[in-house]
Tab-separated table of C-alpha atoms in Angstrom:
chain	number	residue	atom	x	y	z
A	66	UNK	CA	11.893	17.587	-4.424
A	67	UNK	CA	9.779	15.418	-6.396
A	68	UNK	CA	12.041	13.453	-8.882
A	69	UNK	CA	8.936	12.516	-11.193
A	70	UNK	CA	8.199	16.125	-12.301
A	71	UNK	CA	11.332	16.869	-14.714
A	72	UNK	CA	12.272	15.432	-18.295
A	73	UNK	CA	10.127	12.031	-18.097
A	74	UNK	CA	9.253	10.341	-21.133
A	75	UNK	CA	6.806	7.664	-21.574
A	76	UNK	CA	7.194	4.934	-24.117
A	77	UNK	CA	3.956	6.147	-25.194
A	78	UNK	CA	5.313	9.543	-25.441
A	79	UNK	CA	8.132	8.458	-27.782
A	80	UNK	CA	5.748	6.556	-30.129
A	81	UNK	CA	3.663	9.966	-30.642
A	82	UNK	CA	7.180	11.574	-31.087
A	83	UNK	CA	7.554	9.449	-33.665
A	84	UNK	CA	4.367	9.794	-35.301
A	85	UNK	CA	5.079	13.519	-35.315
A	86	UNK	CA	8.544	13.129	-36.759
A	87	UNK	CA	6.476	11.236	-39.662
A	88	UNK	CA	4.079	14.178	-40.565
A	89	UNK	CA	7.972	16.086	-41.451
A	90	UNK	CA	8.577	17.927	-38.815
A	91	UNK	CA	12.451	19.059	-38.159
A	92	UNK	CA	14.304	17.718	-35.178
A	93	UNK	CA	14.165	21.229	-33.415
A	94	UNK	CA	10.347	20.653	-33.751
A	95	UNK	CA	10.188	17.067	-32.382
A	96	UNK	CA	12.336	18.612	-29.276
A	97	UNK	CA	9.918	21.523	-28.615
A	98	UNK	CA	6.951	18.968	-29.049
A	99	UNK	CA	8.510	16.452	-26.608
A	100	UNK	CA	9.526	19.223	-24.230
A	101	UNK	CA	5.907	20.829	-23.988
A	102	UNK	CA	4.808	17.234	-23.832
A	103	UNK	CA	6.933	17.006	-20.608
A	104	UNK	CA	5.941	20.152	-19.088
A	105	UNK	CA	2.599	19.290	-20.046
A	106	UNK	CA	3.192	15.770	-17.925
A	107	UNK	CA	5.240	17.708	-15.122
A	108	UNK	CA	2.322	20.074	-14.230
A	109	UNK	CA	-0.008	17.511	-13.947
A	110	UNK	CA	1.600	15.425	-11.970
A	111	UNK	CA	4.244	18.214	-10.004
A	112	UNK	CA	1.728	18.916	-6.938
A	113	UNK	CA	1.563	15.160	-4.514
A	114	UNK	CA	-1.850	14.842	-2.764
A	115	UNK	CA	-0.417	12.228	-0.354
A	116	UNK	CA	3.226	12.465	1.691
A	117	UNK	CA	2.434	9.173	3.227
A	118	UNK	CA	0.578	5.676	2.332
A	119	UNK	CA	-0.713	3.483	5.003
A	120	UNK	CA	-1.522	0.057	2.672
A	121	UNK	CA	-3.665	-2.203	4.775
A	122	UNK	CA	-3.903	-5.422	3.147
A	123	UNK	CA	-6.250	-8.003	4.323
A	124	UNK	CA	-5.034	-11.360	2.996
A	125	UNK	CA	-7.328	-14.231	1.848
A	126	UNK	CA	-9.819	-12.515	0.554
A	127	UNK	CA	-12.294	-10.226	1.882
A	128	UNK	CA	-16.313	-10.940	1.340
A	129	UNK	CA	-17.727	-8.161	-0.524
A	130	UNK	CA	-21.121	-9.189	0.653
A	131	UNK	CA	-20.334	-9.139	4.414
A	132	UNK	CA	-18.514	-5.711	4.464
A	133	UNK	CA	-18.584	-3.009	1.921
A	134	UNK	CA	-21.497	-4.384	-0.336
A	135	UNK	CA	-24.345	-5.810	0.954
A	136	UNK	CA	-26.876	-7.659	-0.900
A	137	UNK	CA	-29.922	-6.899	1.069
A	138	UNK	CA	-32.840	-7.976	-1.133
A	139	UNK	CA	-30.824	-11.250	-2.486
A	140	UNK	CA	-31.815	-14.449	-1.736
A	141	UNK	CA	-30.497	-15.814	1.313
A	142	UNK	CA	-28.332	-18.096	-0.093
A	143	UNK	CA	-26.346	-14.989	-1.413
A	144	UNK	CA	-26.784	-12.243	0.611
A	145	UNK	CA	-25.884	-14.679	3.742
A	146	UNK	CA	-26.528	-14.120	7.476
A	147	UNK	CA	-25.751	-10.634	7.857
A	148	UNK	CA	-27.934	-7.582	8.029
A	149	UNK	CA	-27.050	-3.668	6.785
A	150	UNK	CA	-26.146	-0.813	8.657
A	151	UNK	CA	-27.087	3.194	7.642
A	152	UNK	CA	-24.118	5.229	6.265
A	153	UNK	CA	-23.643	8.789	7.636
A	154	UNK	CA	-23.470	9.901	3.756
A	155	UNK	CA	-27.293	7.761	3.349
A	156	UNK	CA	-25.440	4.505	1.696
A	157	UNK	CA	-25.902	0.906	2.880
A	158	UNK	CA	-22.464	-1.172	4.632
A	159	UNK	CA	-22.799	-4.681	6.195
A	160	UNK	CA	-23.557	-4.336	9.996
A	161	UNK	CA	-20.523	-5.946	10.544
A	162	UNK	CA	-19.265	-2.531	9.909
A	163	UNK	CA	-21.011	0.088	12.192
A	164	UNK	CA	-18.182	2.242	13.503
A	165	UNK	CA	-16.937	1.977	9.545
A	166	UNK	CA	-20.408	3.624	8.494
A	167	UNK	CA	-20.256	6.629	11.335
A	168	UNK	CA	-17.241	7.474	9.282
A	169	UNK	CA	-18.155	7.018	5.234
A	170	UNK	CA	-18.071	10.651	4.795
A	171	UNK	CA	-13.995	10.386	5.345
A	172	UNK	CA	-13.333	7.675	2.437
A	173	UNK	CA	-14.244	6.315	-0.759
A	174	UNK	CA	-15.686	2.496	-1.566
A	175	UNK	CA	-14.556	0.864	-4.847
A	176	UNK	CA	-17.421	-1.883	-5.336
A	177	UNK	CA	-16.212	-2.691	-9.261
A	178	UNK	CA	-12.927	-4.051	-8.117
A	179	UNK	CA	-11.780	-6.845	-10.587
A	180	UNK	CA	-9.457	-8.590	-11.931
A	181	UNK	CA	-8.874	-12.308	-13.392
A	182	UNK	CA	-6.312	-14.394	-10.783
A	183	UNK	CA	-8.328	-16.628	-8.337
A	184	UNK	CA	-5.315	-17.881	-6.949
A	185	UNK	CA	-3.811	-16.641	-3.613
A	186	UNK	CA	-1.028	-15.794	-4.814
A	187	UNK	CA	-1.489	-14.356	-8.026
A	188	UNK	CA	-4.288	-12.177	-6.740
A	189	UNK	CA	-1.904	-10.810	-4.045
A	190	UNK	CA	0.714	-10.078	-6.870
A	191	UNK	CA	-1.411	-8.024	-8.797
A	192	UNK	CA	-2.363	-5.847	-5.835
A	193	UNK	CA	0.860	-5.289	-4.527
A	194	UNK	CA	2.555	-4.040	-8.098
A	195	UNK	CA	-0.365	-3.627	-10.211
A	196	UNK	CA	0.684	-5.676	-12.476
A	197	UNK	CA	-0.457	-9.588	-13.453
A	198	UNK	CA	2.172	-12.632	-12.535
A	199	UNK	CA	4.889	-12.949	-15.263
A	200	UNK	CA	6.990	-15.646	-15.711
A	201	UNK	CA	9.944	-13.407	-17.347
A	202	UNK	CA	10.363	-10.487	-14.781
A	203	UNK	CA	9.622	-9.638	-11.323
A	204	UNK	CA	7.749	-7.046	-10.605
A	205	UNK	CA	8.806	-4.094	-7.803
A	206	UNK	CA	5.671	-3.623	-4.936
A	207	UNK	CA	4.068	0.000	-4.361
A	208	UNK	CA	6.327	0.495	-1.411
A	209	UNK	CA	9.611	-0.367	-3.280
A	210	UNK	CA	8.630	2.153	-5.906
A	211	UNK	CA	7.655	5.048	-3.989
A	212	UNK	CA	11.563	3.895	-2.336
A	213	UNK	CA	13.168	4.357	-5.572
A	214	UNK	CA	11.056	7.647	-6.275
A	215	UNK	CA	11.553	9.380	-3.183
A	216	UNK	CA	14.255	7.840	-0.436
A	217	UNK	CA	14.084	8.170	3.090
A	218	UNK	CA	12.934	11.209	5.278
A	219	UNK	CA	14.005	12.007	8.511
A	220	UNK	CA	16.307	9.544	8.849
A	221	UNK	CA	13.556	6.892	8.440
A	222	UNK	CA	12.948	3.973	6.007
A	223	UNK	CA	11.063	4.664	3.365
A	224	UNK	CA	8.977	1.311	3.073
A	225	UNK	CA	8.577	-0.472	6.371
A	226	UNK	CA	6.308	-3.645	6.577
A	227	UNK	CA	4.585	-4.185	10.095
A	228	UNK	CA	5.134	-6.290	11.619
A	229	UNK	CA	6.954	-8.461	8.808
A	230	UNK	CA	7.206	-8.640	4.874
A	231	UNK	CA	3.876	-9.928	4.364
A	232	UNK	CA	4.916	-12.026	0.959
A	233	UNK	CA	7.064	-12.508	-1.876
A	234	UNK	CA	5.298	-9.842	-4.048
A	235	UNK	CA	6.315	-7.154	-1.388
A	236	UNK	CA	9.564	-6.626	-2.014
A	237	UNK	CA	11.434	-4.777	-4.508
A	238	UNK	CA	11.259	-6.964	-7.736
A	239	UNK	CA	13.559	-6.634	-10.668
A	240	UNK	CA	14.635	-2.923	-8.866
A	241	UNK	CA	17.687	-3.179	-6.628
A	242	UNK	CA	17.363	-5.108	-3.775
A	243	UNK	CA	18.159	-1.643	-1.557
A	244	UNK	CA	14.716	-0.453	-2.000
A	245	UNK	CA	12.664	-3.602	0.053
A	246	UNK	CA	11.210	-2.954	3.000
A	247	UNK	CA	12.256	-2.968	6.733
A	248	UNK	CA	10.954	-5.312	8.706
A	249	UNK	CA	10.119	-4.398	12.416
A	250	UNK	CA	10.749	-8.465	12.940
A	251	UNK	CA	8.317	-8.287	15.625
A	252	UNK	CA	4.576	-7.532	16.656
A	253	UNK	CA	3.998	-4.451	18.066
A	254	UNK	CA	0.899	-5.945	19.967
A	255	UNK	CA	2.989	-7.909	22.054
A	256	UNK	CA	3.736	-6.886	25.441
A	257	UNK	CA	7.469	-7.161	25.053
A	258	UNK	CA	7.527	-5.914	21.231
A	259	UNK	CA	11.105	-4.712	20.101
A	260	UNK	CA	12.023	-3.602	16.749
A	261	UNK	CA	15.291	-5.442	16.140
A	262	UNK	CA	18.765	-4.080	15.353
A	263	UNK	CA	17.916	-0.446	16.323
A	264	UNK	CA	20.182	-0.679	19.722
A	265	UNK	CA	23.889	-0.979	19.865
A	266	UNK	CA	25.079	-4.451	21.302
A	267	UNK	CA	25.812	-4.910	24.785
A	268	UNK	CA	29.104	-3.137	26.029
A	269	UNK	CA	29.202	-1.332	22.005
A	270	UNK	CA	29.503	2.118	23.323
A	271	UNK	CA	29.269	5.315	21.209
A	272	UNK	CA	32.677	5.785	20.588
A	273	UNK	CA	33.241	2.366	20.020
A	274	UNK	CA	30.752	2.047	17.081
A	275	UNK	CA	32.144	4.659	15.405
A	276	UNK	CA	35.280	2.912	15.192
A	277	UNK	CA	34.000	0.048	13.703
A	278	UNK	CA	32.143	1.722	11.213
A	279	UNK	CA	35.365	3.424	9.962
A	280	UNK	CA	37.171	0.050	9.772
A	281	UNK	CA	34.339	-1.621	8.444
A	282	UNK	CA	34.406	1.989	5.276
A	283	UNK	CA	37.587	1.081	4.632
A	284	UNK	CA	37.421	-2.596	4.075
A	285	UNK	CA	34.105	-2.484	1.854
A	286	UNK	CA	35.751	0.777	-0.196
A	287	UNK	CA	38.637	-1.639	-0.940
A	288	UNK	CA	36.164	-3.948	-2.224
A	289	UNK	CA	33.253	-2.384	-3.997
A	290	UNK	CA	35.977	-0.489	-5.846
A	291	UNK	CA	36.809	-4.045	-7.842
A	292	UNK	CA	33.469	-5.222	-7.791
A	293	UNK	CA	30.240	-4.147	-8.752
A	294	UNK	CA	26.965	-6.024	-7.831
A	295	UNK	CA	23.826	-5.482	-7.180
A	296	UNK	CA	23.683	-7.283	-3.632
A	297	UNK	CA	26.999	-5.630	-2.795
A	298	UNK	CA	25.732	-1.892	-3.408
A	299	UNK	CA	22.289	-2.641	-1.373
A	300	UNK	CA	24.122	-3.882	1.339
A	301	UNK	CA	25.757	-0.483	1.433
A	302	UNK	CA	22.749	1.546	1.343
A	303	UNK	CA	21.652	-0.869	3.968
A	304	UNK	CA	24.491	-0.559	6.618
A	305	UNK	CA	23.694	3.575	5.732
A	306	UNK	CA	20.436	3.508	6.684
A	307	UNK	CA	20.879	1.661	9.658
A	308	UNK	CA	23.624	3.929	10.994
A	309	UNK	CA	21.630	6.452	10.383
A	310	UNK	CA	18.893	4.949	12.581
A	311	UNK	CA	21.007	4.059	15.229
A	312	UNK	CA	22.459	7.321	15.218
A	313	UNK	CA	18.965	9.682	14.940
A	314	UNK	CA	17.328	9.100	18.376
A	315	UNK	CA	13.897	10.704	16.629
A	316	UNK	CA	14.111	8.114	14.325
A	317	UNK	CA	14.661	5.541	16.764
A	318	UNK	CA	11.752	6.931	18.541
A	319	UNK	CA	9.486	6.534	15.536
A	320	UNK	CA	9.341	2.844	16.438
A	321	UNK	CA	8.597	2.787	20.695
A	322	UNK	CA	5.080	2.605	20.537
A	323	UNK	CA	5.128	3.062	24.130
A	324	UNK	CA	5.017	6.449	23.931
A	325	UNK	CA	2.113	6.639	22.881
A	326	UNK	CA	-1.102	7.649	25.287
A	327	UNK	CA	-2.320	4.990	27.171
A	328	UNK	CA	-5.745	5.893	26.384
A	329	UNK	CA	-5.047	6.232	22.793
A	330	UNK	CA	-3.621	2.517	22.456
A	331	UNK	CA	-6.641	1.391	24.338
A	332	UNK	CA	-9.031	3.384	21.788
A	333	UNK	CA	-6.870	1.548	18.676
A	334	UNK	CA	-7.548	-1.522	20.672
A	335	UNK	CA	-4.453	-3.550	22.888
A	336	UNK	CA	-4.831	-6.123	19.721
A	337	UNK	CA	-2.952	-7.181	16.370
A	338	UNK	CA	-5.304	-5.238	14.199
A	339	UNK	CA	-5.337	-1.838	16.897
A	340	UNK	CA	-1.844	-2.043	17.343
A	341	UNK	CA	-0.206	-2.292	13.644
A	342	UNK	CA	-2.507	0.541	12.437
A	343	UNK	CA	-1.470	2.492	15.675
A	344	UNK	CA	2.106	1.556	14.323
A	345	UNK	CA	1.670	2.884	11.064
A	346	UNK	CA	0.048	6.094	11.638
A	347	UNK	CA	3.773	6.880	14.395
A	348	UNK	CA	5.738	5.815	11.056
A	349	UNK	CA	4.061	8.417	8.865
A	350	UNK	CA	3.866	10.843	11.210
A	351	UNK	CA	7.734	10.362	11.952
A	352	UNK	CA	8.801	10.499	8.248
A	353	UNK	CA	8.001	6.779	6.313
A	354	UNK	CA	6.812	7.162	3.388
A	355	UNK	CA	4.984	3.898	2.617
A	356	UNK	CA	3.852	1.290	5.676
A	357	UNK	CA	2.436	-1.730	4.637
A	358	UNK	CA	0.514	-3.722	7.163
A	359	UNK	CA	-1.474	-6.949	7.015
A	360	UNK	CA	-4.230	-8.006	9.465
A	361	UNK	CA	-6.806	-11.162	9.970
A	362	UNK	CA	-7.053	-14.013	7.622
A	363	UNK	CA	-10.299	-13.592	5.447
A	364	UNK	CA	-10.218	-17.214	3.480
A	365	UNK	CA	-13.094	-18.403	5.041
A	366	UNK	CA	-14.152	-21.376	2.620
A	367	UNK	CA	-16.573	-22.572	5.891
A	368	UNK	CA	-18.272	-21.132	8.766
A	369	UNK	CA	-18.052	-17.516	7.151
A	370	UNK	CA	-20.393	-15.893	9.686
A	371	UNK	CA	-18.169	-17.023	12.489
A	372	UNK	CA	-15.294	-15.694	10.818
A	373	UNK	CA	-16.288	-12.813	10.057
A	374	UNK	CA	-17.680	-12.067	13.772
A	375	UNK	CA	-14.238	-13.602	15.259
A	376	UNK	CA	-12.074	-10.775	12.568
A	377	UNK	CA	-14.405	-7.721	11.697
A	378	UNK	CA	-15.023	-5.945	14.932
A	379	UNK	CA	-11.146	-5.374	16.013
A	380	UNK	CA	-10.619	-4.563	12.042
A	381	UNK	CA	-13.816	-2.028	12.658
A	382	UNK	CA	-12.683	-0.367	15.440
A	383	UNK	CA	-9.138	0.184	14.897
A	384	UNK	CA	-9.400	1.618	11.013
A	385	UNK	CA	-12.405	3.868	12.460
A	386	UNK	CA	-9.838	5.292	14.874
A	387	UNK	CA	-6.820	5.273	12.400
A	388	UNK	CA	-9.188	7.797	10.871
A	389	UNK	CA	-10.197	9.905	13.163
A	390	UNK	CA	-6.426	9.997	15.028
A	391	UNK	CA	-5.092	11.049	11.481
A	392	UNK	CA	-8.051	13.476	10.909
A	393	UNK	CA	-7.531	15.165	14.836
A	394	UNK	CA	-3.379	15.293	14.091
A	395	UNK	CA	-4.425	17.278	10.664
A	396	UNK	CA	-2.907	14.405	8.929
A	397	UNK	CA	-5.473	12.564	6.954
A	398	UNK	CA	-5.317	15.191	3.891
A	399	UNK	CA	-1.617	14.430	3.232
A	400	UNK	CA	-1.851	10.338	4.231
A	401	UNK	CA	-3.718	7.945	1.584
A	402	UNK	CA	-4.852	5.189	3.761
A	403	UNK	CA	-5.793	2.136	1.330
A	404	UNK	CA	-7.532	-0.935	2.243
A	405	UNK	CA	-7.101	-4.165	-0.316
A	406	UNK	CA	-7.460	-7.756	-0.770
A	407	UNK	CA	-6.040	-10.061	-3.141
A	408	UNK	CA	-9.551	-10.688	-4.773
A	409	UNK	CA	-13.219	-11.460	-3.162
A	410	UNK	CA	-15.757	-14.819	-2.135
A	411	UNK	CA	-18.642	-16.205	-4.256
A	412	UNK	CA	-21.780	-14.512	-4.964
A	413	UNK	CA	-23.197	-17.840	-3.704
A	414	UNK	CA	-22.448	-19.292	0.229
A	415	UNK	CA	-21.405	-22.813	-0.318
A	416	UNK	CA	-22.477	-26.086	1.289
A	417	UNK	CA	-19.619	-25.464	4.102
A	418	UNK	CA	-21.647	-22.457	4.817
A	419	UNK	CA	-18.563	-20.189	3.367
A	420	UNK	CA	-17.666	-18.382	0.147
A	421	UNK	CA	-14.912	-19.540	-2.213
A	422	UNK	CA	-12.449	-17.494	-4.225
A	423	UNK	CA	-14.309	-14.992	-6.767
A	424	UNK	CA	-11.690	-12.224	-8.269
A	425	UNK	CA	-14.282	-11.047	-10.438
A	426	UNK	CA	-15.798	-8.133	-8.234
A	427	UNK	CA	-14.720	-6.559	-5.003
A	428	UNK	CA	-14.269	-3.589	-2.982
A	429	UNK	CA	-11.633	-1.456	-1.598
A	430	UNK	CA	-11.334	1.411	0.523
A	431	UNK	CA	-9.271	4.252	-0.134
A	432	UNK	CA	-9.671	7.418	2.495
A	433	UNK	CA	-7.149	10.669	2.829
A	434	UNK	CA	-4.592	11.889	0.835
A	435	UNK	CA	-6.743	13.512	-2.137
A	436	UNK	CA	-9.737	11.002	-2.368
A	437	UNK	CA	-13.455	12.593	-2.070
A	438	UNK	CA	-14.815	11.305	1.137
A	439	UNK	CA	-18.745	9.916	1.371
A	440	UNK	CA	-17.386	8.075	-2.233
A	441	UNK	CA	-19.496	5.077	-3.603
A	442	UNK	CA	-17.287	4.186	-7.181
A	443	UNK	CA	-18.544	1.566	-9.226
A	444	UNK	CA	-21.293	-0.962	-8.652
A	445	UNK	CA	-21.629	-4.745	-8.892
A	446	UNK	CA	-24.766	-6.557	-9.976
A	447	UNK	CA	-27.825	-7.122	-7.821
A	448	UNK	CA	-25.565	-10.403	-6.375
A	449	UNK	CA	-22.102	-8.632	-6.370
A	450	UNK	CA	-21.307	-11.782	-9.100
A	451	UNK	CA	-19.659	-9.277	-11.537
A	452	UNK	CA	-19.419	-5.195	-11.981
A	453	UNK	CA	-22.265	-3.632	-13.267
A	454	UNK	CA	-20.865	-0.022	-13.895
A	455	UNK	CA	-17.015	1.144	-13.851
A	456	UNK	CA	-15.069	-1.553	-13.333
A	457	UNK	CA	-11.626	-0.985	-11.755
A	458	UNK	CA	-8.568	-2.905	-12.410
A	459	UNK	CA	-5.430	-3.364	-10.180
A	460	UNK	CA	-3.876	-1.571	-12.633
A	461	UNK	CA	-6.071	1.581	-12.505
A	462	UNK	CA	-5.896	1.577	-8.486
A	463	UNK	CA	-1.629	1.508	-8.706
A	464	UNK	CA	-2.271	4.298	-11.289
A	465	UNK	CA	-4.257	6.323	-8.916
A	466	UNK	CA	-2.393	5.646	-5.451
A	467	UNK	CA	1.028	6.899	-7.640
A	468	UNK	CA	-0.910	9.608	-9.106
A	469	UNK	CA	-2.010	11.042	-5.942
A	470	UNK	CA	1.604	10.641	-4.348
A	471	UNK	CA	3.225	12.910	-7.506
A	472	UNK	CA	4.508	9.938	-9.286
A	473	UNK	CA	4.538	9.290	-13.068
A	474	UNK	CA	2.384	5.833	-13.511
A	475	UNK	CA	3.600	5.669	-16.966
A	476	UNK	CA	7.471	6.652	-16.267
A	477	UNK	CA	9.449	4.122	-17.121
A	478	UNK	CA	12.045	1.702	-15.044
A	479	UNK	CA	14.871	0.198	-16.172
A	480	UNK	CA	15.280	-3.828	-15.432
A	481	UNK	CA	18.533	-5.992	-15.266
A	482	UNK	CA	19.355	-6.009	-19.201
A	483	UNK	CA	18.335	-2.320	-19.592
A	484	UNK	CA	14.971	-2.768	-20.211
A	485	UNK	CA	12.458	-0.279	-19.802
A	486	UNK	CA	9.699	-0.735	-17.595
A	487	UNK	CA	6.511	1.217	-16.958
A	488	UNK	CA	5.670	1.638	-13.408
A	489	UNK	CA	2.296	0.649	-13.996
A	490	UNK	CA	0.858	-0.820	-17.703
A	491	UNK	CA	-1.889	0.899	-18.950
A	492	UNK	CA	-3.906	1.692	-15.817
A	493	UNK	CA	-5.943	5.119	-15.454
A	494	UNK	CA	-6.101	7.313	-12.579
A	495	UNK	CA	-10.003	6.871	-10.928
A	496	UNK	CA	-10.919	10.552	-11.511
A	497	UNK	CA	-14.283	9.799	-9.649
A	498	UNK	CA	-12.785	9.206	-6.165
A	499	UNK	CA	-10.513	12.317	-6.302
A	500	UNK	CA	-11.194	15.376	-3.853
């Protein structure tokens, strides 16, 4: 069921309440305008696009000039060392893209990405909750909401992180703690990978586990009967979940990514990038409903062409195959995969031969799940310096990715001290990237 499309009031909605109260209305009038208000809301927002989110966040920053928007006819010092590379749909990528660009008709490209943080880690804050740093309140991440809204499936986590939780802004913020991810706790590259705590200890048989869960129910009833924390409930939805992994051999399953066909892994590619994405796609498939994954490090201050040779191709080749392995499993229409960085590089190479931090204008890809394929949203300026046309903010991409997953942007959370909390504040869904 989705638990967004009943009774949900904005804050917003209760200010135009009010104004309506104001113009003398009767109360049974203010409760038939508030109720059509919320059906209104409900039928907008009652049909999800998306099931599943794969988040693939590139950390450092990714150069807008040497993937998504090429500066051809700049001069050198701008457009850098790179050539451009022929779209299927007729547009123009970086050539350090080429298996990307056999496959534009499948996603859109945000070029007018922007937003004001040029540090690290505020940058990475604002596109993991759509929100901007605050020093009062802490802020849940995508994956921790879409926890709260929804729960588990199947058994499975509902926000997993691969292979760990990639930063402080990923977790689940001012909401309880029992919504953060789960962390594999290993890489799923490696040729030993194990996702930890999802076997019974050595010489814990069956029978013998359930016996210490029982004993372990009746000591924390005792206890969480006299006390009530935060910490203390999560741990209990915590121990739940994992007895319910240990116990669902499916879910389990969801996890051995050596099940999959050989030839598949080596088409992903037997690397960080080919395996995580691999990864993700089993977790979807098996019932997460968020996986967050992180690949390469993109803050390439100096020797940005060699960077970009030594990261792009593995990143190339294993998103163009997340794509077409979702599209051939009839997947990609319910799975919004979305491609971010905290913010982008200078216009301008510098005198290392890099770009510096420049959260003015950059792209992102968003593919699946509802979004018009063969997409080109926005544009930057004839350096990619600033947006020219339809700039996006952090805020408006969170509104959209919620929006196509059946969730209320504007529905708000309550914090510790009872206060309400929009998901998102003030974004607006990107009605030119949806199918």
């Amino acid at each position: 069921m989705n638990r967004c499309s009943g009774n949900v009031f904005s804050r917003r909605g209760f200010l135009a309440a009010g104004a309506l109260t104001g113009a003398g209305l009767t109360l049974g009038d203010l409760m038939m305008a508030q109720q059509a208000r919320a059906d209104q809301k409900s039928y907008e927002f009652i049909e999800a696009k998306a099931k599943n989110v794969i988040h693939v966040f590139l950390p450092g920053g990714l150069p807008q000039h040497e993937s998504f928007d090429p500066k051809p006819y700049s001069p050198l010092e701008y457009r850098g060392e790179f050539g451009t590379v022929k779209t299927n749909t007729g547009e123009v990528f970086c050539n350090s893209v080429p298996g990307l660009a056999k496959r534009a008709d499948k996603f859109a490209i945000i070029r007018s990405m922007t937003h004001g943080e040029a540090a690290h880690e505020r940058g990475t804050h604002n596109m993991f909750t759509g929100y901007k740093p605050s020093p009062a309140l802490i802020y849940p991440s995508f994956g921790s909401v879409v926890s709260h809204e929804y729960g588990p499936r199947n058994d499975l986590p509902p926000y997993v992180c691969v292979p760990n939780v990639p930063n402080e802004f990923a977790g689940s913020g001012y909401l309880s703690s029992s919504y953060g991810p789960f962390a594999l706790g290993d890489d799923p590259s490696r040729s030993t990978f194990k996702v930890r705590d999802l076997n019974l200890a050595s010489g814990v048989d069956a029978e013998r586990f359930a016996r210490r869960r029982a004993a372990l129910d009746a000591v924390n009833g005792r206890f969480t009967g006299s006390v009530s924390a935060d910490n203390v409930d999560a741990m209990g939805t915590f121990y739940d979940r994992a007895y319910d992994l240990l116990n669902s051999p499916n879910a389990r399953d969801a996890f051995d990514i050596s099940k999959e066909d050989d030839k598949l892994r080596d088409r992903y590619g037997r690397d960080v990038a080919g395996q995580r994405m691999l990864m993700a796609r089993r977790l979807v498939e098996a019932g997460c409903r968020m996986v967050t994954l992180t690949y390469g490090s993109w803050d390439m201050h100096a020797q940005l062409t060699a960077g970009v040779k030594r990261s792009m191709p593995a990143f190339d080749r294993s998103l163009s195959t997340l794509l077409d392995d979702l599209s051939e499993r009839g997947m990609l229409d319910e799975t919004l995969v979305m491609v971010t960085t905290e913010f982008g590089r200078t216009p301008k190479i510098n005198k290392d031969a890099g770009r510096d931090h420049w959260p003015k204008v950059f792209s992102v890809m968003m593919a699946g799940g509802g979004i018009k394929g063969g997409t080109i949203y926005g544009a930057s300026n004839a350096t990619a310096s600033e947006p020219e046309d339809n700039p996006v903010t952090h805020a408006d991409l969170a509104t959209t990715m919620y929006h196509l997953m059946g969730i209320v942007a504007d529905k708000e959370l309550m914090s510790p001290g009872d206060r309400p909390i929009e998901i998102v504040d003030g974004g607006e869904v990107i009605k030119g990237i949806l199918a």
